[in-house]
């Protein structure tokens, strides 16, 4: 089981971030990246259910509580809000296993509690450059390797399609109040 939180401080600056005609909607603006991380960690989504509402924005849904069940059996509770005022940490991930937990605060700290009656291990990445701790350096290297050496790209067009499919299903669930079951969706081409 996992709990994911992604809060954006505001949709005021730059002004286009609040325009769904430009971004595709709030979920496409920033939470999209943690949705990708969930798929990377837990595999493909089997079902999704979302409760959402419009709190501050006049043009779109800006508050989401999303429940996803993955084919792997992992259940993820994902909450995101567009107007949190940048309260730290604005993104966190907690993954729970048998008597163990892995938790993040931003990309600054990772805590691993390996089991009962054992000390937790905390890793602090605050001093690393943004390019290093946010993975940009590794991402660029893998992309360049794929072009120059013909290695498999770390992200495929299929990955992109599935991410968009997931976000569209979340919006559909938010609008209809129904659970979306990917087992009954039309197969991808």
One Martini backbone bead per residue (centre of mass of N, CA, C, O) as a GRO file, in nm:
protein
  189
    1UNK     BB    1   0.101   0.032   0.015
    2UNK     BB    2   0.014   0.383  -0.064
    3UNK     BB    3   0.116   0.734  -0.022
    4UNK     BB    4   0.031   1.032  -0.209
    5UNK     BB    5   0.169   1.373  -0.232
    6UNK     BB    6   0.055   1.673  -0.429
    7UNK     BB    7   0.144   2.013  -0.398
    8UNK     BB    8   0.047   2.315  -0.511
    9UNK     BB    9   0.070   2.643  -0.430
   10UNK     BB   10  -0.028   2.761  -0.721
   11UNK     BB   11  -0.231   2.923  -1.004
   12UNK     BB   12  -0.067   3.219  -1.085
   13UNK     BB   13   0.246   3.132  -1.141
   14UNK     BB   14   0.202   3.128  -1.413
   15UNK     BB   15  -0.107   3.194  -1.553
   16UNK     BB   16  -0.126   2.932  -1.744
   17UNK     BB   17  -0.161   2.707  -1.513
   18UNK     BB   18  -0.494   2.773  -1.505
   19UNK     BB   19  -0.511   2.671  -1.812
   20UNK     BB   20  -0.657   2.398  -1.963
   21UNK     BB   21  -0.589   2.475  -2.266
   22UNK     BB   22  -0.276   2.444  -2.202
   23UNK     BB   23  -0.242   2.187  -1.988
   24UNK     BB   24  -0.526   1.996  -1.959
   25UNK     BB   25  -0.488   2.031  -1.653
   26UNK     BB   26  -0.376   1.997  -1.340
   27UNK     BB   27  -0.262   1.701  -1.366
   28UNK     BB   28  -0.062   1.790  -1.605
   29UNK     BB   29   0.127   1.996  -1.461
   30UNK     BB   30   0.243   1.802  -1.196
   31UNK     BB   31   0.120   1.518  -1.095
   32UNK     BB   32   0.210   1.346  -1.338
   33UNK     BB   33   0.492   1.255  -1.223
   34UNK     BB   34   0.375   1.075  -0.988
   35UNK     BB   35   0.219   0.888  -1.167
   36UNK     BB   36   0.465   0.775  -1.308
   37UNK     BB   37   0.599   0.666  -1.052
   38UNK     BB   38   0.380   0.463  -0.984
   39UNK     BB   39   0.412   0.295  -1.241
   40UNK     BB   40   0.711   0.229  -1.194
   41UNK     BB   41   0.673   0.087  -0.908
   42UNK     BB   42   0.367  -0.085  -0.959
   43UNK     BB   43   0.264  -0.049  -1.246
   44UNK     BB   44  -0.030  -0.117  -1.363
   45UNK     BB   45  -0.349  -0.012  -1.383
   46UNK     BB   46  -0.674  -0.129  -1.297
   47UNK     BB   47  -0.798   0.091  -1.093
   48UNK     BB   48  -1.011   0.396  -1.068
   49UNK     BB   49  -1.081   0.653  -0.817
   50UNK     BB   50  -1.257   0.982  -0.797
   51UNK     BB   51  -1.241   1.274  -0.602
   52UNK     BB   52  -1.360   1.606  -0.693
   53UNK     BB   53  -1.284   1.968  -0.690
   54UNK     BB   54  -1.369   2.314  -0.676
   55UNK     BB   55  -1.215   2.578  -0.503
   56UNK     BB   56  -1.063   2.826  -0.672
   57UNK     BB   57  -1.087   2.769  -0.943
   58UNK     BB   58  -1.282   2.870  -1.238
   59UNK     BB   59  -1.194   2.624  -1.465
   60UNK     BB   60  -1.123   2.380  -1.250
   61UNK     BB   61  -1.012   2.116  -1.113
   62UNK     BB   62  -0.809   2.122  -0.778
   63UNK     BB   63  -0.917   1.857  -0.616
   64UNK     BB   64  -0.774   1.532  -0.516
   65UNK     BB   65  -0.899   1.188  -0.469
   66UNK     BB   66  -0.708   0.892  -0.528
   67UNK     BB   67  -0.781   0.551  -0.624
   68UNK     BB   68  -0.545   0.285  -0.674
   69UNK     BB   69  -0.521  -0.021  -0.856
   70UNK     BB   70  -0.293  -0.267  -0.913
   71UNK     BB   71  -0.195  -0.551  -1.063
   72UNK     BB   72   0.004  -0.614  -0.814
   73UNK     BB   73  -0.201  -0.500  -0.557
   74UNK     BB   74  -0.154  -0.219  -0.520
   75UNK     BB   75  -0.245   0.051  -0.308
   76UNK     BB   76  -0.332   0.398  -0.393
   77UNK     BB   77  -0.313   0.709  -0.232
   78UNK     BB   78  -0.400   1.019  -0.401
   79UNK     BB   79  -0.310   1.357  -0.327
   80UNK     BB   80  -0.431   1.682  -0.461
   81UNK     BB   81  -0.341   2.041  -0.460
   82UNK     BB   82  -0.338   2.378  -0.603
   83UNK     BB   83  -0.353   2.568  -0.302
   84UNK     BB   84  -0.111   2.534  -0.053
   85UNK     BB   85   0.142   2.747  -0.035
   86UNK     BB   86   0.413   2.574  -0.025
   87UNK     BB   87   0.406   2.348   0.176
   88UNK     BB   88   0.619   2.162   0.354
   89UNK     BB   89   0.587   1.904   0.183
   90UNK     BB   90   0.464   1.892  -0.156
   91UNK     BB   91   0.608   1.604  -0.162
   92UNK     BB   92   0.505   1.256  -0.112
   93UNK     BB   93   0.613   0.916  -0.011
   94UNK     BB   94   0.446   0.610   0.094
   95UNK     BB   95   0.565   0.279   0.164
   96UNK     BB   96   0.410  -0.034   0.249
   97UNK     BB   97   0.508  -0.313   0.435
   98UNK     BB   98   0.632  -0.561   0.611
   99UNK     BB   99   0.720  -0.378   0.871
  100UNK     BB  100   0.752  -0.139   0.650
  101UNK     BB  101   0.916   0.176   0.532
  102UNK     BB  102   0.891   0.426   0.273
  103UNK     BB  103   1.003   0.775   0.278
  104UNK     BB  104   0.935   1.100   0.145
  105UNK     BB  105   1.086   1.439   0.099
  106UNK     BB  106   1.076   1.502  -0.166
  107UNK     BB  107   1.428   1.508  -0.275
  108UNK     BB  108   1.575   1.515   0.020
  109UNK     BB  109   1.432   1.262   0.172
  110UNK     BB  110   1.498   0.924   0.300
  111UNK     BB  111   1.305   0.664   0.455
  112UNK     BB  112   1.403   0.348   0.618
  113UNK     BB  113   1.199   0.086   0.756
  114UNK     BB  114   1.282  -0.260   0.787
  115UNK     BB  115   1.152  -0.309   1.089
  116UNK     BB  116   1.118  -0.443   1.371
  117UNK     BB  117   1.338  -0.329   1.597
  118UNK     BB  118   1.457  -0.105   1.393
  119UNK     BB  119   1.638   0.112   1.246
  120UNK     BB  120   1.623   0.391   1.076
  121UNK     BB  121   1.694   0.518   0.750
  122UNK     BB  122   1.859   0.827   0.659
  123UNK     BB  123   1.852   1.025   0.360
  124UNK     BB  124   2.039   1.314   0.251
  125UNK     BB  125   2.002   1.539  -0.055
  126UNK     BB  126   2.032   1.852  -0.027
  127UNK     BB  127   2.338   1.902  -0.149
  128UNK     BB  128   2.246   1.832  -0.409
  129UNK     BB  129   2.177   1.875  -0.711
  130UNK     BB  130   1.906   1.895  -0.903
  131UNK     BB  131   2.012   1.715  -1.137
  132UNK     BB  132   2.068   1.475  -0.948
  133UNK     BB  133   1.808   1.436  -0.754
  134UNK     BB  134   1.594   1.461  -1.012
  135UNK     BB  135   1.742   1.296  -1.269
  136UNK     BB  136   1.849   1.462  -1.517
  137UNK     BB  137   2.124   1.337  -1.569
  138UNK     BB  138   2.024   1.047  -1.622
  139UNK     BB  139   1.816   1.113  -1.838
  140UNK     BB  140   2.014   1.235  -2.043
  141UNK     BB  141   2.201   0.992  -2.070
  142UNK     BB  142   1.987   0.786  -2.171
  143UNK     BB  143   1.899   0.947  -2.420
  144UNK     BB  144   2.176   0.968  -2.559
  145UNK     BB  145   2.233   0.663  -2.570
  146UNK     BB  146   1.990   0.593  -2.751
  147UNK     BB  147   2.095   0.757  -2.992
  148UNK     BB  148   2.401   0.671  -3.019
  149UNK     BB  149   2.375   0.340  -2.920
  150UNK     BB  150   2.074   0.213  -2.934
  151UNK     BB  151   1.935   0.206  -2.682
  152UNK     BB  152   1.698   0.174  -2.466
  153UNK     BB  153   1.456   0.362  -2.375
  154UNK     BB  154   1.321   0.455  -2.068
  155UNK     BB  155   1.096   0.588  -2.255
  156UNK     BB  156   0.793   0.540  -2.411
  157UNK     BB  157   0.515   0.583  -2.595
  158UNK     BB  158   0.350   0.389  -2.422
  159UNK     BB  159   0.395   0.534  -2.156
  160UNK     BB  160   0.259   0.797  -2.241
  161UNK     BB  161  -0.016   0.679  -2.306
  162UNK     BB  162  -0.077   0.556  -2.022
  163UNK     BB  163  -0.068   0.824  -1.869
  164UNK     BB  164  -0.299   0.960  -2.021
  165UNK     BB  165  -0.509   0.744  -1.966
  166UNK     BB  166  -0.510   0.783  -1.661
  167UNK     BB  167  -0.591   1.083  -1.645
  168UNK     BB  168  -0.858   1.049  -1.800
  169UNK     BB  169  -0.981   0.850  -1.593
  170UNK     BB  170  -0.981   1.041  -1.355
  171UNK     BB  171  -1.166   1.255  -1.480
  172UNK     BB  172  -1.401   1.063  -1.532
  173UNK     BB  173  -1.448   0.982  -1.238
  174UNK     BB  174  -1.496   1.269  -1.130
  175UNK     BB  175  -1.752   1.322  -1.318
  176UNK     BB  176  -1.917   1.031  -1.261
  177UNK     BB  177  -1.839   0.850  -0.992
  178UNK     BB  178  -1.668   0.621  -1.126
  179UNK     BB  179  -1.516   0.337  -1.177
  180UNK     BB  180  -1.217   0.248  -1.344
  181UNK     BB  181  -1.166  -0.033  -1.566
  182UNK     BB  182  -0.897  -0.160  -1.752
  183UNK     BB  183  -1.003  -0.452  -1.821
  184UNK     BB  184  -1.256  -0.298  -1.998
  185UNK     BB  185  -1.088  -0.171  -2.194
  186UNK     BB  186  -0.966  -0.079  -2.470
  187UNK     BB  187  -0.733  -0.176  -2.663
  188UNK     BB  188  -0.434  -0.106  -2.762
  189UNK     BB  189  -0.255  -0.020  -3.074
   0.00000   0.00000   0.00000
